[in-house]
């Protein structure tokens, strides 16, 4: 029987936020300083040795350099957006927009000189403006603007030269931008710029932990380029070659998961009693938020690879069940279908199992941990959650639970891009086709028309 979740049931999907700690500032602290403090508290993590795609390098820049207007305004704009949500003071958003526009104007001026265009602060400011679009997303144009910021930052890499990889800040900037570019290319089904691919092959100085993340990025780049070579998801012009390439890629993902460094190992905790903050009967505990993010990047990309395999195999079998494949295994179709379906389901469950760690919830005590989840945690969860939620074979129960998490990220952490993702996922439509007016009228997941089986 199919039933619609009622309001009382859906209320269980959104964690209670009353236990979240508050942020306090001294009286008379200038707004820009409050905004900068808020940003650093939520996006600059100091004690993580496995840096991947974060703004940790800003600590060094703020400690050693004179901060230019573009970077200062970019940081302030994000901090003001966070404070506006935290305090429920929408009037602060006007100041955030003003800082954003000021940063754009200053960046435009800096790009007119070689020195300004090659500056660390310039490329960081552009990347921050991309994050601003994610956190304030209120139209399809926000997503398009995010793409332009990421594309613009990528264009500056060539100008800066490969020697930047040999400096700590330059290296971390590249790793951060690489993650953003790959995510964007996956969403747009676009080729990854050659400079990202080429430079990722020239990082022989990385530690074992960093090299594992680069290996994973290279696999994602190969998927992006395979997908971009197709005219559409249902391009069946070269089915055998696509299946062969995708299966080889999936095998390499499997090897990566089995051979990753010891520091990547996470703990699986089985619940002693049911918790609404956990989708199944277990959850994960990681050594750091960045290790958790790397694992979810792996899961998301491998989900896409296996969905491609299943679609191409399904077409091939329907078109000609007796067609001899490239493989000698006569049962290849059946075996691969079973393997890919099983893999997909496990990956989606693993993404869900990572959520309590990201959102700072202790399922055993049903309360939040000592510190509120940082905004960056929500940003890192957006696309893995969305990928799991739109996977064709997941249940309506999982889809509803994922929508609840995304809505929580919007309502509590103030990351507005999570709302259109939840909305689009519930309707099983492309996230670029969402209607902002419809989202504004949908204040909770139950209004998305989500259902589950009983």
XYZ file of C-alpha atoms in Angstrom:
454
model
C 0.000 0.000 0.000
C 1.277 3.499 -0.833
C 0.601 6.239 1.692
C 1.628 9.855 2.061
C 3.654 10.695 5.132
C 1.666 12.840 7.545
C 3.024 15.880 9.367
C 3.766 14.011 12.600
C 5.801 11.403 10.771
C 7.732 13.968 8.788
C 8.521 15.987 11.894
C 10.649 13.050 12.970
C 12.793 13.507 9.867
C 13.972 16.965 10.976
C 16.252 16.891 14.052
C 15.403 19.141 16.981
C 17.635 22.211 16.799
C 16.979 23.569 20.286
C 20.093 21.856 21.624
C 22.397 23.514 19.104
C 24.872 25.879 20.783
C 24.660 29.579 20.002
C 27.342 31.895 18.697
C 27.991 35.034 20.680
C 30.001 38.163 19.968
C 31.022 41.035 22.139
C 28.810 44.105 22.144
C 29.974 46.669 19.646
C 31.916 44.217 17.474
C 31.842 45.623 13.917
C 29.607 43.704 11.525
C 32.461 42.851 9.154
C 34.486 41.359 11.995
C 31.508 39.315 13.167
C 30.972 38.086 9.617
C 34.641 37.160 9.202
C 34.631 35.301 12.525
C 31.487 33.431 11.515
C 33.048 32.396 8.223
C 36.288 31.210 9.818
C 34.382 29.287 12.475
C 32.333 27.485 9.826
C 34.731 27.032 6.915
C 38.339 27.237 8.097
C 39.134 24.079 10.027
C 42.444 24.233 11.827
C 43.094 20.776 13.196
C 42.645 18.551 10.221
C 45.774 17.013 8.721
C 43.931 15.618 5.690
C 43.017 18.840 3.932
C 40.797 18.318 0.911
C 38.826 21.107 -0.662
C 38.565 23.362 2.373
C 39.662 26.926 3.138
C 42.356 25.949 5.615
C 44.919 27.964 3.669
C 43.104 31.184 4.602
C 44.656 30.960 8.072
C 48.121 31.360 6.543
C 47.011 34.164 4.248
C 45.295 36.125 7.006
C 48.289 35.583 9.265
C 51.004 36.594 6.791
C 49.542 38.933 4.185
C 47.739 42.223 3.953
C 44.187 41.284 3.031
C 42.879 42.965 -0.095
C 39.382 44.323 -0.553
C 38.202 41.508 -2.860
C 39.068 38.730 -0.430
C 37.856 40.634 2.623
C 34.521 41.437 0.987
C 34.077 37.871 -0.281
C 34.641 36.463 3.201
C 32.372 39.103 4.740
C 29.569 38.416 2.246
C 29.495 34.732 3.199
C 29.722 35.481 6.897
C 26.863 37.974 6.671
C 24.689 35.420 4.871
C 25.384 32.970 7.678
C 24.644 35.507 10.382
C 21.432 36.591 8.652
C 20.185 33.026 8.826
C 21.559 32.395 12.314
C 19.862 35.425 13.807
C 16.801 35.307 11.538
C 17.633 38.835 10.406
C 16.874 39.025 6.701
C 17.812 42.714 6.658
C 21.471 41.655 6.923
C 21.222 40.052 3.485
C 21.287 43.476 1.853
C 24.709 44.064 3.407
C 25.838 40.633 2.200
C 24.750 41.465 -1.346
C 26.578 44.776 -1.149
C 29.794 43.012 -0.098
C 29.347 40.465 -2.881
C 28.955 43.190 -5.504
C 31.920 45.079 -4.089
C 34.064 41.943 -4.322
C 32.970 41.406 -7.942
C 33.904 44.971 -8.855
C 37.306 44.711 -7.200
C 38.038 41.356 -8.848
C 37.157 42.832 -12.237
C 39.747 45.538 -11.649
C 42.392 43.060 -10.458
C 41.977 40.890 -13.546
C 43.207 43.765 -15.716
C 46.784 43.195 -14.579
C 48.892 40.041 -14.732
C 49.970 40.455 -11.119
C 46.405 40.866 -9.900
C 45.095 37.951 -11.962
C 47.832 35.615 -10.671
C 47.325 36.569 -7.021
C 46.287 33.857 -4.546
C 43.762 36.254 -3.077
C 42.075 36.838 -6.435
C 41.410 33.173 -7.199
C 40.324 32.519 -3.604
C 37.887 35.441 -3.761
C 36.352 34.041 -6.955
C 35.924 30.615 -5.362
C 34.286 32.225 -2.332
C 31.801 34.003 -4.573
C 30.915 30.595 -6.008
C 30.213 29.365 -2.479
C 28.073 32.463 -1.908
C 25.868 31.416 -4.834
C 25.453 27.959 -3.283
C 24.488 29.346 0.117
C 22.060 31.953 -1.228
C 20.692 29.947 -4.174
C 17.238 31.340 -5.033
C 17.032 30.813 -8.792
C 18.437 28.744 -11.614
C 20.653 31.726 -12.336
C 22.442 31.131 -9.009
C 23.588 27.719 -10.231
C 24.647 29.185 -13.556
C 26.571 31.944 -11.794
C 28.304 29.343 -9.608
C 29.411 27.602 -12.810
C 30.792 30.869 -14.189
C 32.770 31.505 -11.005
C 34.260 28.008 -11.069
C 35.049 28.334 -14.776
C 36.660 31.723 -14.179
C 38.816 30.390 -11.358
C 39.867 27.465 -13.573
C 40.938 29.877 -16.314
C 43.303 31.574 -13.882
C 45.142 28.301 -13.229
C 46.824 28.373 -16.651
C 47.942 31.945 -16.095
C 49.359 31.105 -12.665
C 51.433 28.235 -14.025
C 52.193 24.742 -12.763
C 54.845 26.053 -10.385
C 52.047 27.055 -8.018
C 51.668 23.381 -7.126
C 55.027 23.512 -5.351
C 53.816 25.998 -2.740
C 51.549 24.850 0.128
C 48.877 27.442 -0.603
C 49.038 26.893 -4.359
C 48.733 23.131 -3.934
C 45.730 23.329 -1.601
C 44.099 25.893 -3.884
C 44.445 23.498 -6.795
C 43.016 20.560 -4.829
C 40.084 22.687 -3.667
C 39.335 23.976 -7.155
C 39.756 20.516 -8.675
C 36.974 19.206 -6.448
C 34.681 22.059 -7.471
C 35.443 21.632 -11.173
C 34.796 17.882 -11.118
C 31.507 18.372 -9.253
C 30.439 20.993 -11.775
C 31.416 18.874 -14.777
C 29.512 15.869 -13.396
C 26.396 18.013 -13.077
C 26.725 19.479 -16.564
C 27.930 16.240 -18.228
C 30.960 18.195 -19.439
C 34.591 17.317 -20.115
C 37.008 18.202 -17.334
C 39.478 20.891 -18.488
C 42.761 19.349 -19.607
C 44.748 21.444 -17.168
C 42.985 19.762 -14.243
C 43.696 16.311 -15.648
C 47.291 17.052 -16.583
C 48.264 18.713 -13.319
C 46.689 15.914 -11.309
C 49.239 13.585 -12.923
C 52.123 15.739 -11.725
C 51.688 15.568 -7.949
C 54.465 13.096 -7.150
C 55.258 14.926 -3.908
C 51.925 14.050 -2.260
C 51.689 11.963 0.895
C 50.009 8.562 0.665
C 46.784 10.062 2.051
C 46.828 12.940 -0.425
C 47.743 10.632 -3.312
C 44.727 8.433 -2.551
C 42.455 11.458 -2.901
C 44.128 12.351 -6.201
C 43.665 8.800 -7.484
C 39.974 9.101 -6.686
C 39.800 12.465 -8.460
C 41.427 10.952 -11.557
C 38.793 8.207 -11.628
C 36.046 10.832 -11.409
C 37.670 12.760 -14.255
C 37.590 9.636 -16.409
C 33.890 9.169 -15.664
C 33.190 12.829 -16.516
C 34.956 12.504 -19.838
C 33.176 9.229 -20.666
C 29.801 10.772 -19.899
C 30.665 13.948 -21.832
C 31.533 11.835 -24.902
C 27.900 10.692 -25.015
C 25.242 12.866 -26.629
C 22.875 12.016 -23.748
C 22.528 9.507 -20.924
C 20.635 7.270 -23.338
C 23.188 7.451 -26.122
C 23.363 3.849 -27.337
C 25.578 4.426 -30.373
C 28.525 2.511 -28.890
C 26.996 0.441 -26.112
C 29.629 -2.281 -25.904
C 32.481 0.210 -25.607
C 30.659 2.256 -22.965
C 29.899 -0.867 -20.919
C 33.488 -2.073 -21.215
C 34.920 1.289 -20.161
C 32.457 1.760 -17.308
C 32.987 -1.752 -15.936
C 36.759 -1.262 -15.976
C 36.278 2.034 -14.157
C 34.031 0.424 -11.553
C 36.649 -2.242 -10.941
C 39.227 0.462 -10.257
C 36.833 2.131 -7.822
C 36.487 -1.194 -6.038
C 40.277 -1.559 -5.840
C 40.578 1.999 -4.488
C 38.107 1.256 -1.688
C 39.934 -1.939 -0.757
C 43.437 -0.475 -0.795
C 43.032 3.086 0.529
C 45.383 4.207 3.353
C 44.850 3.148 6.938
C 43.876 6.706 7.875
C 40.811 6.395 5.623
C 39.300 3.559 7.616
C 36.034 4.437 9.353
C 33.974 2.750 12.034
C 30.490 1.324 11.508
C 28.379 1.571 14.658
C 25.279 -0.584 15.064
C 22.400 1.099 16.879
C 21.254 -0.344 20.174
C 17.811 1.121 19.526
C 16.036 2.880 16.663
C 16.906 6.505 15.984
C 15.157 8.841 13.549
C 18.497 10.501 12.808
C 19.783 7.268 11.248
C 18.224 5.825 8.115
C 19.022 2.187 8.804
C 20.345 0.345 11.860
C 23.908 1.676 11.704
C 25.948 4.810 11.102
C 29.564 5.739 10.391
C 32.219 7.499 12.456
C 35.192 8.959 10.568
C 38.595 10.290 11.608
C 37.787 13.711 10.128
C 35.139 15.508 8.128
C 37.422 15.509 5.099
C 37.921 11.753 5.148
C 34.128 11.448 5.311
C 33.833 13.795 2.319
C 36.337 11.775 0.302
C 34.373 8.591 0.923
C 31.138 10.265 -0.155
C 32.830 11.557 -3.304
C 33.816 7.961 -4.047
C 30.272 6.707 -3.401
C 28.616 9.396 -5.506
C 30.849 8.871 -8.529
C 30.612 5.080 -8.345
C 26.815 5.333 -8.186
C 26.862 7.250 -11.468
C 29.179 4.692 -13.068
C 26.926 1.784 -12.119
C 23.759 3.571 -13.225
C 25.402 4.031 -16.616
C 26.314 0.336 -16.751
C 22.773 -0.735 -15.887
C 21.168 1.542 -18.453
C 23.484 0.464 -21.272
C 23.169 -3.220 -20.378
C 19.389 -2.950 -20.255
C 19.276 -1.422 -23.707
C 21.673 -3.985 -25.168
C 19.712 -6.905 -23.786
C 16.367 -5.564 -24.962
C 17.703 -4.688 -28.406
C 19.271 -8.088 -29.003
C 19.209 -10.642 -26.168
C 21.346 -13.051 -28.203
C 24.035 -10.502 -29.037
C 27.513 -11.788 -28.172
C 29.222 -9.384 -25.816
C 32.897 -8.603 -25.577
C 33.129 -10.880 -22.542
C 33.350 -14.667 -22.726
C 31.152 -15.090 -19.644
C 27.807 -16.274 -21.012
C 26.088 -15.053 -17.839
C 27.736 -11.631 -17.937
C 24.457 -9.734 -18.316
C 22.760 -11.359 -15.340
C 25.845 -11.253 -13.146
C 26.650 -7.641 -13.902
C 23.063 -6.529 -13.364
C 23.035 -8.202 -9.947
C 26.443 -6.779 -9.054
C 25.616 -3.223 -10.119
C 22.244 -3.229 -8.371
C 23.814 -4.533 -5.170
C 26.622 -1.998 -5.400
C 24.191 0.872 -5.955
C 22.084 -0.028 -2.965
C 25.116 -0.382 -0.693
C 26.585 2.947 -1.812
C 23.304 4.776 -1.183
C 23.006 3.226 2.281
C 26.620 4.225 3.027
C 25.931 7.845 2.097
C 22.939 7.832 4.440
C 25.066 6.242 7.172
C 27.532 9.145 6.929
C 24.888 11.794 7.607
C 24.842 11.698 11.449
C 28.604 12.321 11.490
C 28.297 15.316 9.158
C 25.342 16.831 10.998
C 26.848 16.419 14.469
C 24.252 14.043 15.835
C 24.956 11.303 18.360
C 22.281 8.713 17.493
C 22.827 6.756 20.707
C 21.884 9.726 22.897
C 19.555 11.323 20.298
C 21.181 14.708 20.904
C 23.696 16.777 19.050
C 27.370 16.643 19.928
C 29.088 19.399 21.884
C 29.504 21.590 18.813
C 26.923 22.526 16.221
C 27.630 21.189 12.717
C 29.614 23.704 10.728
C 28.193 25.133 7.543
C 30.910 23.412 5.531
C 29.517 20.050 6.664
C 26.228 20.849 4.969
C 27.965 21.989 1.798
C 29.893 18.731 1.632
C 26.707 16.676 1.998
C 24.623 18.370 -0.705
C 25.594 16.412 -3.799
C 26.202 13.009 -2.194
C 22.739 13.166 -0.616
C 21.149 14.312 -3.853
C 22.936 11.568 -5.808
C 21.678 8.903 -3.396
C 18.155 10.311 -3.418
C 17.762 10.354 -7.197
C 19.216 6.892 -7.748
C 16.500 4.991 -9.567
C 16.380 1.886 -7.407
C 16.162 3.499 -3.955
C 12.934 3.192 -2.005
C 10.497 6.028 -1.398
C 11.357 5.681 2.281
C 15.016 6.491 1.606
C 14.092 9.262 -0.818
C 11.879 10.878 1.817
C 14.545 10.568 4.495
C 17.142 12.166 2.204
C 14.728 15.017 1.404
C 14.350 15.573 5.151
C 18.114 15.854 5.560
C 18.395 18.310 2.691
C 15.569 20.394 4.104
C 17.342 20.369 7.484
C 20.500 21.683 5.825
C 18.450 24.557 4.414
C 16.453 25.292 7.568
C 19.240 24.931 10.141
C 22.511 25.619 8.321
C 21.036 28.153 5.911
C 22.452 26.574 2.732
C 19.652 27.391 0.357
C 20.763 25.246 -2.562
C 19.660 22.204 -0.550
C 15.997 23.213 -0.964
C 15.842 23.009 -4.792
C 17.803 19.758 -4.645
C 15.218 18.251 -2.285
C 12.398 19.628 -4.394
C 13.816 18.312 -7.685
C 14.723 14.963 -6.167
C 11.194 14.450 -4.860
C 9.821 15.080 -8.350
C 12.580 13.081 -10.028
C 13.421 15.961 -12.341
C 16.698 17.603 -13.265
C 17.797 20.049 -10.571
C 18.285 22.731 -13.237
C 14.547 22.636 -14.025
C 13.246 23.587 -10.589
C 10.714 26.373 -10.106
C 11.735 28.822 -7.326
C 8.109 29.877 -6.730
C 7.081 26.274 -6.094
C 9.905 25.794 -3.613
C 8.967 28.896 -1.682
C 5.471 27.485 -1.232
C 6.853 24.149 -0.017
C 8.043 24.602 3.543
C 8.492 20.960 4.494
C 9.288 17.623 2.820
C 5.692 16.404 3.147
C 4.619 19.134 0.738
C 6.936 17.603 -1.840
C 4.438 14.749 -2.217
C 6.863 12.118 -0.985
C 5.389 8.717 -0.284
C 6.481 5.462 1.259
C 5.339 1.859 1.273
C 3.624 0.243 4.242
